[in-house]
Every structure is written in C-alpha cells, then in structure tokens.
CSV table of C-alpha atoms in Angstrom, one decimal:
chain,number,residue,atom,x,y,z
Q,1,MET,CA,-169.0,15.7,4.8
Q,2,LYS,CA,-165.9,17.8,4.8
Q,3,LYS,CA,-166.5,18.7,8.4
Q,4,LEU,CA,-166.6,15.0,9.3
Q,5,LEU,CA,-163.3,14.6,7.4
Q,6,PHE,CA,-161.8,17.4,9.5
Q,7,TRP,CA,-162.9,15.7,12.7
Q,8,TRP,CA,-161.6,12.4,11.5
Q,9,SER,CA,-158.2,14.0,10.6
Q,10,LYS,CA,-158.2,15.7,14.0
Q,11,LEU,CA,-159.0,12.3,15.7
Q,12,LYS,CA,-156.2,10.6,13.9
Q,13,SER,CA,-153.7,13.2,15.0
Q,14,THR,CA,-154.3,12.5,18.7
Q,15,PHE,CA,-151.7,10.7,20.7
Q,16,TRP,CA,-153.9,7.8,21.8
Q,17,PHE,CA,-155.6,7.0,18.4
Q,18,VAL,CA,-153.0,4.5,17.1
Q,19,PRO,CA,-152.1,2.9,20.4
Q,20,VAL,CA,-155.7,2.2,21.2
Q,21,TRP,CA,-156.3,0.4,17.9
Q,22,ILE,CA,-153.1,-1.6,18.4
Q,23,ILE,CA,-154.3,-2.6,21.9
Q,24,ILE,CA,-157.7,-3.6,20.5
Q,25,LEU,CA,-155.9,-5.8,18.0
Q,26,GLY,CA,-153.9,-7.2,20.9
Q,27,ILE,CA,-157.1,-8.1,22.6
Q,28,ALA,CA,-158.8,-9.6,19.6
Q,29,LEU,CA,-155.9,-11.5,18.1
Q,30,PRO,CA,-155.4,-14.1,21.0
Q,31,PHE,CA,-159.0,-15.2,20.8
Q,32,TRP,CA,-158.6,-16.0,17.1
Q,33,LEU,CA,-155.2,-17.8,17.6
Q,34,VAL,CA,-156.4,-19.7,20.6
Q,35,TYR,CA,-159.4,-20.8,18.6
Q,36,LEU,CA,-157.0,-21.9,15.8
Q,37,ASP,CA,-155.0,-23.9,18.4
Q,38,SER,CA,-158.2,-25.6,19.7
Q,39,ILE,CA,-159.2,-26.9,16.2
Q,40,GLN,CA,-155.8,-27.6,14.8
Q,41,ALA,CA,-153.6,-29.8,16.9
Q,42,ILE,CA,-149.9,-29.3,16.1
Q,43,GLU,CA,-147.2,-31.8,17.0
Q,44,PRO,CA,-143.7,-30.3,16.2
Q,45,LYS,CA,-141.2,-32.7,15.0
Q,46,GLY,CA,-137.5,-32.6,14.5
Q,47,SER,CA,-135.7,-29.4,15.3
Q,48,TRP,CA,-139.0,-27.5,15.3
Q,49,LYS,CA,-140.0,-29.0,18.6
Q,50,TYR,CA,-137.3,-26.8,20.3
Q,51,LEU,CA,-139.2,-23.7,19.2
Q,52,PHE,CA,-142.6,-24.7,20.7
Q,53,PRO,CA,-143.5,-25.3,24.3
Q,54,GLY,CA,-143.6,-29.0,25.2
Q,55,SER,CA,-145.7,-28.7,28.4
Q,56,PRO,CA,-148.2,-26.3,30.0
Q,57,ASP,CA,-145.6,-25.2,32.5
Q,58,ALA,CA,-143.2,-24.2,29.7
Q,59,ALA,CA,-145.9,-22.3,28.0
Q,60,LYS,CA,-146.8,-20.4,31.2
Q,61,ASN,CA,-143.2,-19.6,31.9
Q,62,ILE,CA,-142.7,-18.2,28.4
Q,63,LEU,CA,-145.8,-16.1,28.5
Q,64,SER,CA,-145.1,-14.8,32.0
Q,65,THR,CA,-141.6,-13.8,31.1
Q,66,ILE,CA,-142.7,-12.0,27.9
Q,67,ALA,CA,-145.5,-10.2,29.7
Q,68,GLY,CA,-143.2,-9.0,32.5
Q,69,ALA,CA,-140.6,-7.9,30.0
Q,70,MET,CA,-143.0,-6.1,27.8
Q,71,ILE,CA,-144.6,-4.0,30.6
Q,72,GLY,CA,-141.1,-3.2,31.9
Q,73,VAL,CA,-140.0,-2.0,28.4
Q,74,ALA,CA,-143.2,-0.1,28.0
Q,75,GLY,CA,-142.4,1.9,31.1
Q,76,THR,CA,-138.9,2.6,29.7
Q,77,VAL,CA,-140.4,3.7,26.4
Q,78,PHE,CA,-142.8,6.1,28.3
Q,79,SER,CA,-139.8,7.5,30.2
Q,80,ILE,CA,-137.8,8.0,27.0
Q,81,THR,CA,-140.8,9.7,25.4
Q,82,LEU,CA,-141.3,12.1,28.4
Q,83,VAL,CA,-137.6,13.0,28.4
Q,84,ALA,CA,-137.7,13.8,24.6
Q,85,LEU,CA,-140.8,15.9,25.2
Q,86,THR,CA,-139.1,17.8,28.0
Q,87,LEU,CA,-136.0,18.5,25.9
Q,88,ALA,CA,-138.2,19.6,22.9
Q,89,SER,CA,-140.2,21.9,25.1
Q,90,ASN,CA,-137.2,23.5,26.7
Q,91,GLN,CA,-135.2,23.9,23.4
Q,92,PHE,CA,-137.9,24.5,20.8
Q,93,GLY,CA,-140.9,25.7,22.6
Q,94,PRO,CA,-144.0,24.0,24.2
Q,95,ARG,CA,-146.2,24.4,21.2
Q,96,LEU,CA,-144.0,22.0,19.3
Q,97,ILE,CA,-144.6,19.2,21.7
Q,98,LYS,CA,-147.6,18.0,19.8
Q,99,ASN,CA,-145.3,17.3,16.8
Q,100,PHE,CA,-143.6,14.7,18.9
Q,101,MET,CA,-146.9,13.4,20.4
Q,102,TYR,CA,-148.4,12.9,16.9
Q,103,ASP,CA,-145.3,11.0,15.7
Q,104,ARG,CA,-146.5,7.6,14.3
Q,105,ILE,CA,-143.4,5.7,15.3
Q,106,ASN,CA,-143.7,6.8,19.0
Q,107,GLN,CA,-147.4,5.9,19.0
Q,108,THR,CA,-146.8,2.5,17.4
Q,109,VAL,CA,-144.0,1.5,19.8
Q,110,LEU,CA,-146.1,2.4,22.9
Q,111,GLY,CA,-149.1,0.6,21.5
Q,112,THR,CA,-147.2,-2.5,20.5
Q,113,TYR,CA,-145.6,-3.1,23.9
Q,114,VAL,CA,-148.8,-2.6,25.8
Q,115,SER,CA,-150.7,-4.7,23.3
Q,116,LEU,CA,-148.2,-7.7,23.6
Q,117,PHE,CA,-148.5,-7.5,27.4
Q,118,ILE,CA,-152.3,-7.8,27.2
Q,119,TYR,CA,-152.0,-10.5,24.5
Q,120,CYS,CA,-149.7,-12.7,26.8
Q,121,LEU,CA,-152.1,-12.3,29.8
Q,122,ILE,CA,-155.1,-13.5,27.7
Q,123,VAL,CA,-153.2,-16.4,26.2
Q,124,LEU,CA,-151.7,-17.3,29.6
Q,125,ASN,CA,-155.2,-17.6,31.0
Q,126,THR,CA,-156.1,-20.3,28.4
Q,127,VAL,CA,-153.2,-22.6,29.3
Q,128,LYS,CA,-154.8,-25.6,31.1
Q,129,ASP,CA,-153.1,-28.4,33.1
Q,130,THR,CA,-155.7,-30.3,35.0
Q,131,GLU,CA,-156.7,-33.9,35.2
Q,132,GLU,CA,-159.7,-33.3,32.9
Q,133,LEU,CA,-158.0,-31.0,30.4
Q,134,GLU,CA,-154.5,-30.3,29.2
Q,135,PHE,CA,-154.3,-27.5,26.6
Q,136,ILE,CA,-151.2,-25.8,25.2
Q,137,PRO,CA,-151.8,-23.0,22.7
Q,138,ILE,CA,-148.7,-23.7,20.7
Q,139,ILE,CA,-149.5,-21.3,17.8
Q,140,SER,CA,-150.4,-18.5,20.2
Q,141,VAL,CA,-147.2,-19.0,22.2
Q,142,PHE,CA,-145.0,-19.1,19.1
Q,143,PHE,CA,-146.6,-15.9,17.8
Q,144,ALA,CA,-145.8,-14.3,21.2
Q,145,LEU,CA,-142.1,-15.3,20.7
Q,146,VAL,CA,-142.0,-13.9,17.2
Q,147,MET,CA,-143.6,-10.6,18.3
Q,148,THR,CA,-141.0,-10.4,21.2
Q,149,LEU,CA,-138.2,-10.6,18.7
Q,150,ALA,CA,-139.9,-8.0,16.5
Q,151,ASN,CA,-140.3,-5.7,19.5
Q,152,ILE,CA,-136.6,-5.9,20.3
Q,153,VAL,CA,-135.9,-4.6,16.8
Q,154,LEU,CA,-138.6,-2.0,17.3
Q,155,LEU,CA,-137.0,-0.8,20.5
Q,156,ILE,CA,-133.7,-0.2,18.6
Q,157,VAL,CA,-135.6,1.6,15.9
Q,158,PHE,CA,-137.4,3.7,18.5
Q,159,ILE,CA,-134.2,4.8,20.3
Q,160,HIS,CA,-132.6,5.7,16.9
Q,161,HIS,CA,-135.8,7.6,15.9
Q,162,VAL,CA,-135.9,9.6,19.2
Q,163,ALA,CA,-132.3,10.5,18.9
Q,164,ASN,CA,-132.9,11.9,15.4
Q,165,SER,CA,-136.2,13.5,16.2
Q,166,ILE,CA,-134.8,15.9,18.8
Q,167,GLN,CA,-132.1,17.2,16.5
Q,168,ALA,CA,-132.8,20.8,15.4
Q,169,ASP,CA,-132.2,20.2,11.6
Q,170,ASN,CA,-134.6,17.2,11.5
Q,171,ILE,CA,-137.3,19.1,13.4
Q,172,ILE,CA,-137.0,22.1,11.1
Q,173,GLY,CA,-137.0,19.8,8.0
Q,174,LYS,CA,-140.1,18.0,9.2
Q,175,ILE,CA,-141.9,21.3,9.8
Q,176,SER,CA,-140.8,22.5,6.4
Q,177,LYS,CA,-142.3,19.4,4.8
Q,178,ASN,CA,-145.6,19.9,6.6
Q,179,LEU,CA,-145.6,23.5,5.5
Q,180,SER,CA,-145.1,22.5,1.9
Q,181,GLN,CA,-148.1,20.2,2.2
Q,182,ASN,CA,-150.2,22.9,3.8
Q,183,LEU,CA,-149.5,25.4,1.0
Q,184,LYS,CA,-151.1,23.2,-1.6
Q,185,THR,CA,-154.5,24.6,-0.7
Q,186,LEU,CA,-154.6,28.2,0.5
Q,187,PHE,CA,-157.6,29.7,2.2
Q,188,PRO,CA,-160.2,30.5,0.9
Q,189,GLU,CA,-159.5,28.3,-2.2
Q,190,GLU,CA,-162.1,25.7,-1.2
Q,191,ILE,CA,-165.0,28.2,-0.9
Q,192,GLY,CA,-167.0,28.4,-4.1
Q,193,GLN,CA,-165.3,29.6,-7.3
Q,194,ALA,CA,-162.7,32.3,-7.5
Q,195,ALA,CA,-163.4,35.5,-9.4
Q,196,ASP,CA,-160.9,36.7,-12.0
Q,197,SER,CA,-161.8,40.3,-11.5
Q,198,ASN,CA,-162.5,42.6,-8.6
Q,199,PHE,CA,-166.0,43.8,-7.5
Q,200,ASP,CA,-167.3,47.1,-6.3
Q,201,LEU,CA,-168.2,46.0,-2.7
Q,202,GLU,CA,-170.0,49.2,-1.8
Q,203,LYS,CA,-172.4,48.7,-4.8
Q,204,ILE,CA,-173.0,45.1,-3.9
Q,205,ARG,CA,-173.8,46.0,-0.2
Q,206,SER,CA,-176.2,48.6,-1.4
Q,207,ASN,CA,-178.3,46.0,-3.2
Q,208,TYR,CA,-179.3,44.4,0.1
Q,209,SER,CA,-181.9,45.8,2.5
Q,210,TYR,CA,-180.5,44.5,5.8
Q,211,ASN,CA,-177.1,43.8,7.3
Q,212,LEU,CA,-176.2,42.3,10.6
Q,213,PRO,CA,-173.0,41.0,12.2
Q,214,LEU,CA,-172.1,37.4,12.1
Q,215,LYS,CA,-170.8,36.7,15.6
Q,216,SER,CA,-168.8,33.8,16.9
Q,217,ASN,CA,-170.7,31.6,19.4
Q,218,LYS,CA,-167.5,30.0,20.8
Q,219,GLU,CA,-164.1,31.0,21.9
Q,220,GLY,CA,-160.7,29.8,20.7
Q,221,TYR,CA,-158.7,29.6,17.5
Q,222,LEU,CA,-160.6,29.3,14.3
Q,223,GLN,CA,-159.5,25.9,13.1
Q,224,TYR,CA,-161.7,25.1,10.2
Q,225,VAL,CA,-164.3,26.7,7.9
Q,226,ASP,CA,-166.6,24.3,6.1
Q,227,GLY,CA,-166.5,26.3,2.9
Q,228,GLU,CA,-168.7,24.0,0.8
Q,229,ARG,CA,-171.5,24.0,3.4
Q,230,LEU,CA,-171.1,27.7,4.0
Q,231,MET,CA,-171.6,28.6,0.4
Q,232,GLU,CA,-174.7,26.4,0.2
Q,233,GLU,CA,-176.2,28.2,3.3
Q,234,VAL,CA,-175.5,31.6,1.8
Q,235,MET,CA,-177.0,30.7,-1.6
Q,236,GLU,CA,-180.0,29.0,-0.1
Q,237,LYS,CA,-180.9,32.1,1.9
Q,238,ASP,CA,-179.8,34.5,-0.9
Q,239,LEU,CA,-177.2,36.3,1.2
Q,240,TYR,CA,-173.9,38.0,0.8
Q,241,LEU,CA,-171.2,37.4,3.4
Q,242,GLU,CA,-168.0,39.3,4.2
Q,243,LEU,CA,-165.6,37.4,6.4
Q,244,HIS,CA,-163.2,39.3,8.6
Q,245,PHE,CA,-161.3,36.3,10.0
Q,246,ARG,CA,-159.6,33.2,8.6
Q,247,PRO,CA,-158.3,29.9,10.2
Q,248,GLY,CA,-155.6,30.7,12.7
Q,249,ASP,CA,-157.2,33.8,14.1
Q,250,TYR,CA,-158.4,33.9,17.7
Q,251,VAL,CA,-162.1,34.6,18.3
Q,252,PHE,CA,-164.3,34.8,21.4
Q,253,PRO,CA,-168.1,34.6,22.0
Q,254,GLY,CA,-169.8,37.7,20.6
Q,255,LYS,CA,-166.8,38.7,18.4
Q,256,GLU,CA,-167.9,39.8,14.9
Q,257,ILE,CA,-166.2,37.4,12.5
Q,258,GLY,CA,-168.1,38.7,9.5
Q,259,LYS,CA,-171.1,40.6,8.2
Q,260,LEU,CA,-174.2,39.2,6.6
Q,261,TYR,CA,-176.2,41.1,3.9
Q,262,SER,CA,-179.8,40.0,3.2
Q,263,TYR,CA,-183.0,41.0,1.5
Q,264,SER,CA,-185.1,40.1,4.5
Q,265,LYS,CA,-184.5,40.2,8.2
Q,266,LEU,CA,-182.8,37.1,9.5
Q,267,SER,CA,-183.8,35.3,12.7
Q,268,ASP,CA,-181.4,33.6,15.2
Q,269,GLU,CA,-182.5,30.2,13.9
Q,270,GLU,CA,-181.5,31.1,10.4
Q,271,ILE,CA,-178.1,32.5,11.5
Q,272,LYS,CA,-177.2,29.5,13.7
Q,273,PRO,CA,-176.6,27.0,10.8
Q,274,ILE,CA,-174.2,29.6,9.3
Q,275,GLN,CA,-172.3,29.9,12.6
Q,276,ASN,CA,-171.9,26.1,12.8
Q,277,ASN,CA,-169.7,26.1,9.8
Q,278,PHE,CA,-166.9,27.8,11.8
Q,279,LEU,CA,-165.1,25.3,14.1
Q,280,THR,CA,-162.9,26.6,16.9
Q,281,GLY,CA,-160.5,25.0,19.4
Q,282,ARG,CA,-157.9,25.7,22.0
Q,283,THR,CA,-154.9,25.4,19.6
Q,284,ARG,CA,-154.1,26.2,16.0
Q,285,THR,CA,-154.1,23.4,13.5
Q,286,SER,CA,-152.5,23.1,10.1
Q,287,GLU,CA,-155.7,21.9,8.3
Q,288,GLN,CA,-156.5,25.3,6.7
Q,289,ASP,CA,-154.0,27.5,8.5
Q,290,ALA,CA,-151.0,27.8,6.1
Q,291,GLU,CA,-149.3,30.2,8.5
Q,292,HIS,CA,-149.3,27.7,11.4
Q,293,ALA,CA,-146.2,25.9,10.3
Q,294,ILE,CA,-144.5,29.2,9.5
Q,295,HIS,CA,-145.1,30.3,13.1
Q,296,GLN,CA,-143.7,27.1,14.4
Q,297,MET,CA,-140.5,27.7,12.4
Q,298,VAL,CA,-140.3,31.3,13.6
Q,299,GLU,CA,-140.8,30.1,17.2
Q,300,ILE,CA,-137.7,27.8,16.8
Q,301,ALA,CA,-135.7,30.7,15.4
Q,302,ALA,CA,-136.8,33.1,18.1
Q,303,ARG,CA,-135.8,30.7,20.9
Q,304,ALA,CA,-132.5,30.0,19.2
Q,305,LEU,CA,-131.8,33.8,19.2
Q,306,SER,CA,-132.7,34.2,22.8
Q,307,PRO,CA,-129.8,35.1,25.2
Q,308,GLY,CA,-130.3,31.8,27.1
Q,309,VAL,CA,-129.8,29.6,24.0
Q,310,ASN,CA,-127.8,31.8,21.6
Q,311,ASP,CA,-127.8,29.4,18.7
Q,312,PRO,CA,-127.6,31.4,15.5
Q,313,TYR,CA,-127.1,28.4,13.2
Q,314,THR,CA,-130.5,27.0,14.1
Q,315,ALA,CA,-132.0,30.4,13.3
Q,316,ILE,CA,-130.1,30.4,10.0
Q,317,ALA,CA,-131.5,26.9,9.2
Q,318,CYS,CA,-135.0,28.3,9.8
Q,319,ILE,CA,-134.4,31.2,7.5
Q,320,ASP,CA,-133.2,28.9,4.7
Q,321,ASN,CA,-136.3,26.7,5.0
Q,322,LEU,CA,-138.6,29.8,5.2
Q,323,SER,CA,-136.9,31.2,2.1
Q,324,ASN,CA,-137.6,28.0,0.3
Q,325,THR,CA,-141.3,28.3,1.3
Q,326,ILE,CA,-141.5,31.9,0.1
Q,327,ALA,CA,-139.8,31.1,-3.1
Q,328,TYR,CA,-142.5,28.5,-3.8
Q,329,LEU,CA,-145.2,31.1,-3.0
Q,330,THR,CA,-143.7,33.4,-5.7
Q,331,THR,CA,-144.7,30.7,-8.3
Q,332,VAL,CA,-148.3,30.2,-7.1
Q,333,LYS,CA,-151.5,32.2,-7.7
Q,334,PHE,CA,-152.9,33.3,-4.4
Q,335,PRO,CA,-156.7,32.6,-4.1
Q,336,SER,CA,-159.0,35.5,-4.8
Q,337,PRO,CA,-161.0,36.9,-1.8
Q,338,TYR,CA,-164.0,37.1,-4.1
Q,339,ARG,CA,-165.9,33.8,-4.0
Q,340,LEU,CA,-168.7,33.1,-6.5
Q,341,GLY,CA,-171.7,30.9,-6.3
Q,342,LYS,CA,-174.1,29.9,-9.0
Q,343,ASN,CA,-174.5,32.2,-12.0
Q,344,ASN,CA,-171.1,33.7,-11.2
Q,345,ARG,CA,-172.7,35.8,-8.5
Q,346,LEU,CA,-170.5,37.1,-5.6
Q,347,ARG,CA,-171.6,35.4,-2.4
Q,348,ILE,CA,-168.6,35.6,-0.1
Q,349,TYR,CA,-165.8,38.1,0.3
Q,350,ALA,CA,-163.1,36.3,2.4
Q,351,ASN,CA,-160.1,37.4,4.3
Q,352,ALA,CA,-157.7,35.7,1.9
Q,353,LEU,CA,-154.0,34.9,2.4
Q,354,THR,CA,-151.6,37.3,0.6
Q,355,PHE,CA,-147.9,37.2,-0.3
Q,356,GLU,CA,-147.3,40.3,1.8
Q,357,GLY,CA,-148.9,38.6,4.8
Q,358,MET,CA,-146.9,35.4,4.4
Q,359,MET,CA,-143.6,37.4,4.1
Q,360,GLY,CA,-144.5,39.3,7.3
Q,361,ALA,CA,-145.3,36.0,9.2
Q,362,ALA,CA,-142.0,34.4,8.0
Q,363,PHE,CA,-139.5,37.2,8.6
Q,364,ASN,CA,-140.8,40.0,10.8
Q,365,ALA,CA,-140.3,38.3,14.2
Q,366,ILE,CA,-137.0,36.8,13.2
Q,367,ARG,CA,-135.7,40.2,12.2
Q,368,GLN,CA,-136.9,41.7,15.4
Q,369,TYR,CA,-135.2,39.0,17.5
Q,370,ALA,CA,-132.0,39.2,15.4
Q,371,LYS,CA,-131.0,42.6,16.7
Q,372,GLY,CA,-127.3,42.5,17.6
Q,373,ASN,CA,-126.7,39.2,15.9
Q,374,PRO,CA,-124.7,40.0,12.7
Q,375,PRO,CA,-124.6,36.4,11.2
Q,376,VAL,CA,-128.4,36.2,11.3
Q,377,ILE,CA,-128.9,39.7,10.0
Q,378,ILE,CA,-126.5,39.1,7.1
Q,379,HIS,CA,-128.2,35.8,6.3
Q,380,LEU,CA,-131.6,37.5,6.3
Q,381,MET,CA,-130.4,40.0,3.7
Q,382,ALA,CA,-128.9,37.2,1.6
Q,383,ALA,CA,-132.3,35.5,1.7
Q,384,MET,CA,-134.0,38.7,0.5
Q,385,ALA,CA,-131.5,39.0,-2.3
Q,386,THR,CA,-132.2,35.4,-3.4
Q,387,LEU,CA,-136.0,35.9,-3.2
Q,388,SER,CA,-135.8,39.1,-5.2
Q,389,ASP,CA,-133.9,37.3,-8.0
Q,390,PHE,CA,-136.3,34.4,-7.9
Q,391,THR,CA,-139.5,36.3,-8.4
Q,392,PRO,CA,-140.4,38.1,-11.7
Q,393,ASP,CA,-143.4,39.9,-10.1
Q,394,LYS,CA,-142.9,43.6,-9.5
Q,395,LYS,CA,-145.3,43.8,-6.6
Q,396,GLN,CA,-143.6,40.9,-4.9
Q,397,LYS,CA,-140.2,42.5,-5.5
Q,398,GLN,CA,-141.5,45.7,-3.8
Q,399,ILE,CA,-142.6,43.7,-0.7
Q,400,ILE,CA,-139.2,41.9,-0.6
Q,401,ASN,CA,-137.4,45.2,-1.0
Q,402,LYS,CA,-139.4,46.6,1.9
Q,403,HIS,CA,-138.2,43.8,4.1
Q,404,ALA,CA,-134.6,44.3,2.9
Q,405,LYS,CA,-134.8,47.9,3.9
Q,406,MET,CA,-136.0,47.0,7.4
Q,407,ILE,CA,-133.2,44.6,7.7
Q,408,LEU,CA,-130.7,47.2,6.7
Q,409,ASN,CA,-132.2,49.7,9.2
Q,410,LEU,CA,-131.8,47.1,11.9
Q,411,ALA,CA,-128.2,46.5,10.9
Q,412,LYS,CA,-127.3,50.2,11.1
Q,413,ILE,CA,-128.4,50.4,14.8
Q,414,SER,CA,-127.2,47.0,16.0
Q,415,ILE,CA,-124.0,46.2,14.1
Q,416,GLU,CA,-120.8,48.1,15.0
Q,417,GLU,CA,-118.4,46.5,12.6
Q,418,GLU,CA,-118.1,48.7,9.5
Q,419,SER,CA,-117.1,45.8,7.2
Q,420,ASP,CA,-120.3,43.9,8.1
Q,421,LEU,CA,-122.3,47.0,7.3
Q,422,GLN,CA,-120.6,47.5,4.0
Q,423,ASP,CA,-121.3,43.9,3.1
Q,424,LEU,CA,-125.0,44.3,3.9
Q,425,GLN,CA,-125.1,47.6,2.0
Q,426,LYS,CA,-123.7,45.8,-1.1
Q,427,ARG,CA,-126.3,43.0,-0.8
Q,428,PHE,CA,-129.1,45.6,-0.4
Q,429,ASP,CA,-127.9,47.6,-3.4
Q,430,ALA,CA,-127.9,44.4,-5.5
Q,431,ILE,CA,-131.5,43.9,-4.6
Q,432,HIS,CA,-132.5,47.3,-5.9
Q,433,GLN,CA,-130.6,47.1,-9.2
C-alpha cells in the first residue's frame, strides 16, 4: 500500500498532472453546461440582456475571440515559464529546475488557459443558426466570459509569482520549508520498531547457517524503501537483513545493497520479492531522502561562491537556513539502525541517518567552496558557535567543534587579514569554552 502511495505522490509531482486534469475538466464541463442550456431556456431582461449574447453570430464572435486570446496567452505563459527555468538553471543549478516545474501555480495557469481554449471550441461547435434550428448556449457563453475575466487576474498573479519565485531568498526559503517537512520522518524510522539498545551483530550473524548478498536488480538512485513490506518479507522467511544503502544513494545492477542471513538456502524466486521493495529512479527524491533538500541548498551556495557568480550573500542565506535545520536536528532523536520485528527480535540492521552525517552534508561542501571568501568563512564559524550553544549533547558538541576546527584551518591558509583571523580565533575559542 505504501508503495502505491509513493507512486501516487510521484505522479502528483509531475509537471503535467495538474494541467491534464484541468484540461479534462475543460472538456467535460461544456457538455454539462450545453445540456443545461438545452433544457433551460433563459431570456435575459433589463440590464442583464447586455451580458448575454443576443444572436448566434454574437455568441460565435465572443467564443472565437476568447479562444484566440486564450491560446495566445497560453503561448506567452509557456514562454515566461521557459525563461524562468533558464534563469533558474543558470543561477541556481539544473537540478533545481524540477522545483519550478512542480510549482502548482505554474501548472494551474498553463492548464487553465489551454482548458478554456478547448472549452470555447467545444461550445462554439454547438451554436446553431439554420432554418431548422437556432441554438444559443447562453449559460455556456456567459461562463466563458466569467472565466476570461478570472484568467486575466490569474495572469497577473502568475507574473507576480514568477518574479518572486526566481529570487534567491524565496527559493532558499522554499527549500528550507521542504527540508523541515522531510525531517519529520528520518530513515529508517518506518521500518519495524526501533531498539533502545545495541546488539552484538557478530553473535546474531553466527546464529544463521547461510548468508548471501542482496543485490540491486536496477540502476539509479535509491528513491524509496517499502519498509513495512520489507519487514513482512524478512519475518515471513525468518531472515536477518543488513542494509548498506539508504534512499539517496546510487546503485547499479549487481551492486550489493545488503546482506541476507538465513537458516536455509534461498532461491532466486525467494529473493526477488525482497528486491522489489527497493525502488530506484534517475533522480533523487525527497520522499525518504532527508539529505536531498540539504544538497539542493548546498548546490545553491556552491554556485553562489563560484568565481562566475561571486554572490556571498546568497551563500550566507543558505548557511542561515542550514543552521536552522541542524539546530532542529539537535532536538530530535535519530532513529536506531536496529529494527525489530515480532517478539522484539532483530530483523533488520539499516544504514541510518546520523547527526554527524547531516552536519557533513550541510557544511563540508560549503566550507570547501568558501576558500578565500572571508565573509562566508566568518559566517560559517558564527553558525558553529550558535549550534554549539544550542545543543546540550556532548557528542554533538564534539562534531560541531570538529567542523569549527576545519573552518579555522581553512581561514589560516586563505585569509590574509590578521584582524579577520583574530575575529575567527575568538569565535573558535568561545566554542571550546
């Protein structure tokens, strides 16, 4: 079931999903409205008669004008979207393009204009002006007029939205929001039950008669692990599984992603259902990969620190948002790699996320790209000082201090100004107090 939910979530995130449903609505709606026109004759009176077509020719002119305008504006919207995608790709990196493609406002605008164009064509075909029949779909034409006014407002909203969406601060803020949502469930939290204590893995392995590698049957990034079904398979076959990879890692056919321990020799047919619980794809997704949004943020910072862009303030904004993320992680309990089945028996040992790994993903690359950029290096040290004050955990403080030491070492070889070095040294000393 969870695998189906993953595919449904992936389907909803495609660029064409929302526009297609809006277009389907645009095809179905005119049939219902024309049917309503055919059974309900409306004769506008007073000032209302100026809002409704008075003849078949008037209805045809209105619908033709709207259809031509909508397809023209739809082309303009496509052009604006492509320009925004190009700017985003050049400034923030091509891997962030999908953030713009999955934007619901962009999808809704594109779908609405094309949908209204199709709607007008269908209604236009129902207008009749012959000797045998004269039919004016008054309600349908009035609805087209209302939707045209709504689309004019929607175009203004779209232009405003695009102008905001390509601003660095807004992009970083949106990624930070997605990151906060992704951190609510850390891998492998959804697999079985967590163990409160550690296990002697060597002793557990020795209890089983056979062991064989669990190999990937596909290539690509590991996008999703159906933990619920995986645990059921392992318990049903009375196995013990050690996972070497987690969502976000790249695998290829024949790559050992784990090791299975069993009491009897397993056949290929018995292993295949276990392999099917690991879904791969050409790109990383944020479904179970908590580090994905962190890497997106780091990519923005890395491009901002490149000589061709040289935008330290964007990098500083990324550091601030990453610091907020790490500060949140100091307050959560990271999931145990020991996953229990029934009777509190260890069934799966997973490659779990750790605080040290998240710190490295967030700050290592930025520190490496920040060489020779004093404002960014100083801000990195300030972030370490803030995080050190924020966390009460001694192990986490040691990890933060390790990063602070690396930042100080970088500063000593890349910053020439003695005052800047002294400032950094004071911040570093404050961390170690």
